[in-house]
Short mmCIF file of N, CA and C and ligand atoms in Angstrom, two decimals:
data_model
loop_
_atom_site.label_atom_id
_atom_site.label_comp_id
_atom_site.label_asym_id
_atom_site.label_seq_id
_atom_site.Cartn_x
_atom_site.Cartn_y
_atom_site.Cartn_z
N UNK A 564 109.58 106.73 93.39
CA UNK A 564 110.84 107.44 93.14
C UNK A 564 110.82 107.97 91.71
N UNK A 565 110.94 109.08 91.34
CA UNK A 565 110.97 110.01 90.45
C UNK A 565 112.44 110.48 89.73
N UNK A 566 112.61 110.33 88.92
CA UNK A 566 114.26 111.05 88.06
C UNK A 566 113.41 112.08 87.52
N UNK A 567 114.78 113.23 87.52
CA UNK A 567 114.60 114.73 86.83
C UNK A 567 115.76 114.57 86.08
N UNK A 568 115.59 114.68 85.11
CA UNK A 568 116.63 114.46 83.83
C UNK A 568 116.66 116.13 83.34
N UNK A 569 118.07 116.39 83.60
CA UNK A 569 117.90 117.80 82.90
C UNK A 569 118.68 117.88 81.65
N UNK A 570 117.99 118.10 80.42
CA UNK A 570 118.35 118.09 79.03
C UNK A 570 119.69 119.05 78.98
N UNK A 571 119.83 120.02 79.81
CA UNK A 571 121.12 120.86 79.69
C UNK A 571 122.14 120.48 80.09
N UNK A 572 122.12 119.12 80.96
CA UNK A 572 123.38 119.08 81.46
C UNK A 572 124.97 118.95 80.17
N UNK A 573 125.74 119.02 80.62
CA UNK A 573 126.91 119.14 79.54
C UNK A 573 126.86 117.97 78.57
N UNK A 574 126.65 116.68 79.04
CA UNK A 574 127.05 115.68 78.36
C UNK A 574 125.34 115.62 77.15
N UNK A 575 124.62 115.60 77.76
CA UNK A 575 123.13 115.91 76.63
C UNK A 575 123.69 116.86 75.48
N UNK A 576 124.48 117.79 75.64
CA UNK A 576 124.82 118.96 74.83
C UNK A 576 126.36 117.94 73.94
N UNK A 577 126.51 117.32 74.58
CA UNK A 577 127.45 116.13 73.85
C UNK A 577 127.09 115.12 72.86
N UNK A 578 126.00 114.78 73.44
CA UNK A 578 124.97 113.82 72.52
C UNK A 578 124.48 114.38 71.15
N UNK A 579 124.17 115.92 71.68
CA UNK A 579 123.04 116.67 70.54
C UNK A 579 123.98 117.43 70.04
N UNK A 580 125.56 116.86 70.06
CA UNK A 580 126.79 117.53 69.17
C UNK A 580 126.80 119.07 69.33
N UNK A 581 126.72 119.89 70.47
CA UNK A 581 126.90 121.22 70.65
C UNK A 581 127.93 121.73 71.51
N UNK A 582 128.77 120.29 71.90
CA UNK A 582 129.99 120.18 72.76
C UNK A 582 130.89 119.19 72.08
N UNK A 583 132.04 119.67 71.12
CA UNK A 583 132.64 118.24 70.76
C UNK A 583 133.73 117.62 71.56
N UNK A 584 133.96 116.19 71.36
CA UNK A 584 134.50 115.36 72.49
C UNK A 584 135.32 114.35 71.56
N UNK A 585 136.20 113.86 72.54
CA UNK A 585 137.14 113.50 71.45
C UNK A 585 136.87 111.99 71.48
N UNK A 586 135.94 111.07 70.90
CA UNK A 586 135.05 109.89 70.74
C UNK A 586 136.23 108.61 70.56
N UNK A 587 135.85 107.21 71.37
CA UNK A 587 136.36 106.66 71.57
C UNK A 587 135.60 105.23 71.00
N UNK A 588 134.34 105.61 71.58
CA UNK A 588 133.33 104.28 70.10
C UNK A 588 131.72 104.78 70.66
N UNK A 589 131.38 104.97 69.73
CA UNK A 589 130.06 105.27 69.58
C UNK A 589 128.89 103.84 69.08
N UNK A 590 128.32 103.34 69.64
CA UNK A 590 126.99 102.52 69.28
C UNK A 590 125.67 102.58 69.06
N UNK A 591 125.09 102.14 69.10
CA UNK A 591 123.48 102.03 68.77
C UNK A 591 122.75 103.23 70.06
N UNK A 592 123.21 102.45 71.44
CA UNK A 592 122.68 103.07 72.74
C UNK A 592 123.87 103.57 73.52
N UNK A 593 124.92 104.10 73.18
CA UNK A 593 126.32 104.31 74.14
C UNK A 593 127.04 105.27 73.76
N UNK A 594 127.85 106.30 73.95
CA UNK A 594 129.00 106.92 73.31
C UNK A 594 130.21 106.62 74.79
N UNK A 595 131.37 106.46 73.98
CA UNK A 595 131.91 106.61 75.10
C UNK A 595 133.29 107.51 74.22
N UNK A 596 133.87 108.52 75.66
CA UNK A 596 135.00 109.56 74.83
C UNK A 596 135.56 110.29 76.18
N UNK A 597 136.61 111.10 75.74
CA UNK A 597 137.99 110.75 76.69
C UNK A 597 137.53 112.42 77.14
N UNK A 598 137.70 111.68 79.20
CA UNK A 598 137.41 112.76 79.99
C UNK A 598 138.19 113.87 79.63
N UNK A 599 137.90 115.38 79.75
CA UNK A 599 138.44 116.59 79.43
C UNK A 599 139.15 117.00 80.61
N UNK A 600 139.26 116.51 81.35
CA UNK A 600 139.95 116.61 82.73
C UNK A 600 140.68 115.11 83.41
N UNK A 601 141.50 114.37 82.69
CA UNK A 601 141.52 113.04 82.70
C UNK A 601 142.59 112.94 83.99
N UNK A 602 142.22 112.15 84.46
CA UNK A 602 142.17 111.53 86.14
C UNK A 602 143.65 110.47 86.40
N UNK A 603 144.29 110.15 85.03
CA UNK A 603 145.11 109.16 84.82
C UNK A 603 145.18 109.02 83.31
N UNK A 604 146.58 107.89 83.10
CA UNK A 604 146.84 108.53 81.46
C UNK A 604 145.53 107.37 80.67
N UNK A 605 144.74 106.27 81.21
CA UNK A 605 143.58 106.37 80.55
C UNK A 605 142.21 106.55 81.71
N UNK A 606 141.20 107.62 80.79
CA UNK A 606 140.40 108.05 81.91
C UNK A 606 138.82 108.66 80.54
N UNK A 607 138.46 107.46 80.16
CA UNK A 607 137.23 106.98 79.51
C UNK A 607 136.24 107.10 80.36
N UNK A 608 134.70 108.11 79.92
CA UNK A 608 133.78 108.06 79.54
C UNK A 608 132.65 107.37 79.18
N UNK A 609 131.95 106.51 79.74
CA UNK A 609 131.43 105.83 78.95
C UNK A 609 129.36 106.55 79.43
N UNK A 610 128.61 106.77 78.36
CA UNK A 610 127.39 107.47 78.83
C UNK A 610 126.42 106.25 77.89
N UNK A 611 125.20 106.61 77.93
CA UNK A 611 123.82 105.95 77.17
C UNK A 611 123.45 107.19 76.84
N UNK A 612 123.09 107.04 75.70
CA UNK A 612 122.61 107.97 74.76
C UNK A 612 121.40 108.42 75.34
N UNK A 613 120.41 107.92 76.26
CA UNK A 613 119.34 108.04 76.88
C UNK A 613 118.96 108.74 77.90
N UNK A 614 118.40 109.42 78.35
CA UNK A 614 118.08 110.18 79.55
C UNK A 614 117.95 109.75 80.60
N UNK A 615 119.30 109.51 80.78
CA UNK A 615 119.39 108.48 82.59
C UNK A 615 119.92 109.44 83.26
N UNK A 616 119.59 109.97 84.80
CA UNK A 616 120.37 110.95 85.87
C UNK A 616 121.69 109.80 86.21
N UNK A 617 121.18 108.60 86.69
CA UNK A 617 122.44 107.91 87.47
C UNK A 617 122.02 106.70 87.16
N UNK A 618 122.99 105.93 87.96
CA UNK A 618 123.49 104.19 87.21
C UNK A 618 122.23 103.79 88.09
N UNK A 619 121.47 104.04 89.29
CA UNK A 619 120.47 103.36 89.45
C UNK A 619 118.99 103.64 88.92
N UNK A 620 119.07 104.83 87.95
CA UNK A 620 118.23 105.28 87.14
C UNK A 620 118.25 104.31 86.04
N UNK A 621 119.52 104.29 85.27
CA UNK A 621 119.66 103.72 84.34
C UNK A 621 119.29 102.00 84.87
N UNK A 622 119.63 101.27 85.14
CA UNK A 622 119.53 100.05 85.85
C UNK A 622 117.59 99.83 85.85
N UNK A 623 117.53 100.53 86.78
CA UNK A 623 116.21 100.66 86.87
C UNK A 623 114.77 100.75 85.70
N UNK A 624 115.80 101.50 84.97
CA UNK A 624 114.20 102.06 84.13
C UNK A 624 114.65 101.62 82.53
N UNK A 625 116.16 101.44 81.91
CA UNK A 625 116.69 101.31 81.13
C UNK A 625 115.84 100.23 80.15
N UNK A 626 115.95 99.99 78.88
CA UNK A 626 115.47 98.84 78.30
C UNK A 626 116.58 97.60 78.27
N UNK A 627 116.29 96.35 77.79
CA UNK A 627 117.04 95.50 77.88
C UNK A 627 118.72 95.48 76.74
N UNK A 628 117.92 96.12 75.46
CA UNK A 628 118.88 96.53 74.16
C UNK A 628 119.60 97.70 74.98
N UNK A 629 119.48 98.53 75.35
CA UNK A 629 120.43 99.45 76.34
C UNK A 629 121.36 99.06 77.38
N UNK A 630 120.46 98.15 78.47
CA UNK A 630 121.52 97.63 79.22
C UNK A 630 122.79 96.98 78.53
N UNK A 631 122.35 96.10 77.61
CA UNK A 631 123.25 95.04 77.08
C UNK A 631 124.15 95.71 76.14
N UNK A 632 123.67 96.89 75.28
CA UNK A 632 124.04 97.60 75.00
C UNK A 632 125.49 98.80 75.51
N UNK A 633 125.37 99.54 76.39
CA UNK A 633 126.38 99.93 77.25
C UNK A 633 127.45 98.68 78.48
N UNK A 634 126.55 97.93 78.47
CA UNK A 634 127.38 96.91 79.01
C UNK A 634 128.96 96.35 78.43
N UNK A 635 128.35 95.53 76.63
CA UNK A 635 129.43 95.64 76.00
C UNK A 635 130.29 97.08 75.57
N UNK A 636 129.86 97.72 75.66
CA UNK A 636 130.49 98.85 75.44
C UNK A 636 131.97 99.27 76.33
N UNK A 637 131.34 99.38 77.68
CA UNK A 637 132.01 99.46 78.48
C UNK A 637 132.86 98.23 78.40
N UNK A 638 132.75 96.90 77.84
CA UNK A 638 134.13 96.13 77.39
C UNK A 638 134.86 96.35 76.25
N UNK A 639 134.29 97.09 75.57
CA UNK A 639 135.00 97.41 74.12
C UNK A 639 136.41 98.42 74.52
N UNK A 640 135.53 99.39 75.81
CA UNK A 640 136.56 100.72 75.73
C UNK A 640 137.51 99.58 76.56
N UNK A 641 137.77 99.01 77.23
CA UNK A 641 138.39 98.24 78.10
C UNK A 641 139.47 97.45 77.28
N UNK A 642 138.94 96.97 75.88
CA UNK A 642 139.74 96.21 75.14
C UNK A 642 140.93 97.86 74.20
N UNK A 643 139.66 98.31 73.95
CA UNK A 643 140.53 99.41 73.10
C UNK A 643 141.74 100.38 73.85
N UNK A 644 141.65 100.25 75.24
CA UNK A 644 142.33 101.22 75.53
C UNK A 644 143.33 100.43 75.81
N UNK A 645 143.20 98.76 75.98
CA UNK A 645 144.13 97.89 76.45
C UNK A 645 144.53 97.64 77.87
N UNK A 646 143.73 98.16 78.84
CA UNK A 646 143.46 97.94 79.93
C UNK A 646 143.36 96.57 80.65
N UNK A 647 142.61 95.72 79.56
CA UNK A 647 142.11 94.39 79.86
C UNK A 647 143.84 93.81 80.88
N UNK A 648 143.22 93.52 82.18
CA UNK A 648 144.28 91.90 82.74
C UNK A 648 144.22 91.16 82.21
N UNK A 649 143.32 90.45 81.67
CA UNK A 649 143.13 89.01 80.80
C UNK A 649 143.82 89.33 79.33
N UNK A 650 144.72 90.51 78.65
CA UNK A 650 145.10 90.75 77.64
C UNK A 650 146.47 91.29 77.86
N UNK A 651 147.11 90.95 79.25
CA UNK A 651 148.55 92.04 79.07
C UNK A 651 148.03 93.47 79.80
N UNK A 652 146.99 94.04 79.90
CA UNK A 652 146.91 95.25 80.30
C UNK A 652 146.98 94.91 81.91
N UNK A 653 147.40 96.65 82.36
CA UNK A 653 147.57 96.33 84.18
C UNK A 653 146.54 96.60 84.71
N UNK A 654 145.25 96.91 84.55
CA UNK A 654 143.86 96.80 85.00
C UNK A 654 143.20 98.45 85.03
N UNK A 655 142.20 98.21 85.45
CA UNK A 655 141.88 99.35 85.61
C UNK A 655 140.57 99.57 86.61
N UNK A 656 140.37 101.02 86.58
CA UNK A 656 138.61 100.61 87.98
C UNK A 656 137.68 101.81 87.20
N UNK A 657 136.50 101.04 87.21
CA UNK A 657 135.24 101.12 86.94
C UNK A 657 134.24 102.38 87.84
N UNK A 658 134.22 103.65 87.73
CA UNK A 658 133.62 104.51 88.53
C UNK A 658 132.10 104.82 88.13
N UNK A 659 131.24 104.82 88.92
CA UNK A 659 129.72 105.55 88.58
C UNK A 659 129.40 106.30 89.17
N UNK A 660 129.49 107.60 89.86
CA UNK A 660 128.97 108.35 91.25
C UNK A 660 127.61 108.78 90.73
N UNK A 661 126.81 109.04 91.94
CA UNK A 661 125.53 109.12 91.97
C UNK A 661 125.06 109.91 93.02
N UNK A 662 124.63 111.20 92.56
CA UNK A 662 124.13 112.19 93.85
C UNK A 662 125.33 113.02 94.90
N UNK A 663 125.25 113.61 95.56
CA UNK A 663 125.60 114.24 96.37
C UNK A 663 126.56 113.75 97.18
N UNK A 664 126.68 112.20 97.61
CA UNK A 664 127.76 112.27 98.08
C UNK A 664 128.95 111.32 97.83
N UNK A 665 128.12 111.15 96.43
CA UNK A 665 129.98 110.67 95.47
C UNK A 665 130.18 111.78 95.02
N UNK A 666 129.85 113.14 94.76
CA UNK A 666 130.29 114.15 93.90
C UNK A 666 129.55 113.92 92.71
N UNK A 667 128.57 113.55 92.52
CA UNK A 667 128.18 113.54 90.86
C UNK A 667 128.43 114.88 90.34
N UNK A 668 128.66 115.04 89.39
CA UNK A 668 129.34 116.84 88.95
C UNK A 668 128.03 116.14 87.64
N UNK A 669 128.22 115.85 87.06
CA UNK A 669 127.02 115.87 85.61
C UNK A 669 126.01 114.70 86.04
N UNK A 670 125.15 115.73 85.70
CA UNK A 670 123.59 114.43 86.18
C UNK A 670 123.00 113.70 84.67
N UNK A 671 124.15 113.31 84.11
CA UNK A 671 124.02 111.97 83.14
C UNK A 671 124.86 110.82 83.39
N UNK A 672 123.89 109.85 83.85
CA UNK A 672 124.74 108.57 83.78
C UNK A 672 125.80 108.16 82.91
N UNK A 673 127.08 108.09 83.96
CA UNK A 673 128.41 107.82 83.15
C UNK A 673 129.27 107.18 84.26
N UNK A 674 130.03 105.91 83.41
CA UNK A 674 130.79 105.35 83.91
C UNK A 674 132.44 105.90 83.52
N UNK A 675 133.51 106.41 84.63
CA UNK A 675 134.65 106.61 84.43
C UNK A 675 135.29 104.89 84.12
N UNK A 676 136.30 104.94 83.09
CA UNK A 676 137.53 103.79 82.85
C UNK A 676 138.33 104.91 83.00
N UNK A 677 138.86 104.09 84.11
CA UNK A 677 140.29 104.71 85.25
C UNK A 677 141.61 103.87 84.45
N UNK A 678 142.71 103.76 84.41
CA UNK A 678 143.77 103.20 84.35
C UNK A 678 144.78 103.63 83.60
N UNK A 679 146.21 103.13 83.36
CA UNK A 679 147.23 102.81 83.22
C UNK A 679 148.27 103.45 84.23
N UNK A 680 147.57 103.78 85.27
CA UNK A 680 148.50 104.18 86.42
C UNK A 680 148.32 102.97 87.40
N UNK A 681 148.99 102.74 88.67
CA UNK A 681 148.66 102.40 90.16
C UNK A 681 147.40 103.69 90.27
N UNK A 682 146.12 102.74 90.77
CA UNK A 682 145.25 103.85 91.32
C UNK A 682 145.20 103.87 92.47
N UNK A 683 146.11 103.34 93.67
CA UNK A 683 145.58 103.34 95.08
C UNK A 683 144.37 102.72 95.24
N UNK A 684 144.25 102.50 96.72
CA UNK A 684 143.22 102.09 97.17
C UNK A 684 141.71 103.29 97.04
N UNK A 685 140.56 102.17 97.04
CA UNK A 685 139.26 102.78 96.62
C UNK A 685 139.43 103.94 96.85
N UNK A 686 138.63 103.81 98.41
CA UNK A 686 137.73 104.88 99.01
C UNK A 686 139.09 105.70 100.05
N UNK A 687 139.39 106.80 99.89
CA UNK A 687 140.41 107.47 100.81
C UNK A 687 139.18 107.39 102.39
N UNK A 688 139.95 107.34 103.52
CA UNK A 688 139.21 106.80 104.51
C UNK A 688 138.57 108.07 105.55
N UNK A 689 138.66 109.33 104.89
CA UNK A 689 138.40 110.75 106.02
C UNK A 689 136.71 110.77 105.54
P1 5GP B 1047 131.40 112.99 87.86
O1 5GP B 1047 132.01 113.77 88.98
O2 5GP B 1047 130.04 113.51 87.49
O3 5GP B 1047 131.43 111.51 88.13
O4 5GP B 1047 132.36 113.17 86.62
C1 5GP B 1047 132.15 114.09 85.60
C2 5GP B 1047 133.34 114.03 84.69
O5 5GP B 1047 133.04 114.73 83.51
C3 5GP B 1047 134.62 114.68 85.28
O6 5GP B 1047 135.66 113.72 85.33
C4 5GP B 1047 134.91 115.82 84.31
O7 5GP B 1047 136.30 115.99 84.07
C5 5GP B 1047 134.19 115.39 83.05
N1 5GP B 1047 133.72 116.49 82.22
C6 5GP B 1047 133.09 117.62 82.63
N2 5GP B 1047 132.80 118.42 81.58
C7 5GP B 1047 133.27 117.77 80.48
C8 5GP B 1047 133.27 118.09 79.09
O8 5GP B 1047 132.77 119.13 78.65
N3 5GP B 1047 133.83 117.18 78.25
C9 5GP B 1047 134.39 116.03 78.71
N4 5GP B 1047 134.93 115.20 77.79
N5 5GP B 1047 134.40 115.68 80.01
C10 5GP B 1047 133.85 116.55 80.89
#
């Protein structure tokens, strides 16, 4: 199994600062920053600085300082946006789509932080 990483996609052009974004915490291996089309009143971003197509790309081929890396990350934005249940926040859900038939719209691995609304149930059932 083969990944095609295409350097143009929008969010690469985010990384290499030729798209600015309105940044939420940046790390070693992670940026994460607030969707331009936001889904709910919080609706976080979270990418690897690295040339991953999707979360089983990334998973797969990622180094260990990366995984662990975006991992906490993705708890940081969780604490910062105040989302956390375990802190008072009303929760939130964790999105990754991958390929064609979640809709991937950008072929860089990125996790959506959904919340401070009711999000309904997951998967709509049609
Ligand atoms: P996907 O469908 O690939 O899971 O989600 C892509 C997300 O990227 C969408 O929620 C869309 O609103 C967001 N997005 C697309 N272009 C830009 C952009 O130029 N800047 C930011 N901040 N978000 C973008």
């Amino acid at each position: 199994m083969s990944y095609n990483y295409d350097d143009n996609n929008i969010f690469a052009k985010i990384l290499r600062g030729e798209i600015p974004n309105k940044t939420v915490l940046e790390t070693d291996y992670s940026l994460a920053f607030e969707d331009i089309s936001p889904a709910a009143p919080v609706h976080i971003l979270v990418i690897p600085k690295g040339p991953y197509v999707s979360h089983d790309h990334f998973a797969i081929e990622a180094s260990d300082e990366e995984v662990l890396d975006y991992t906490r990350a993705i708890g940081e934005v969780c604490k910062i946006t105040g989302v956390q249940p375990s802190s008072g926040g009303s929760g939130f859900r964790s999105i990754a789509n991958a390929g064609q038939d979640a809709i991937q719209e950008v072929p860089h691995f990125h996790t959506h932080i959904i919340g401070g609304r009711n999000l309904g149930r997951m998967i709509s059932p049609n």
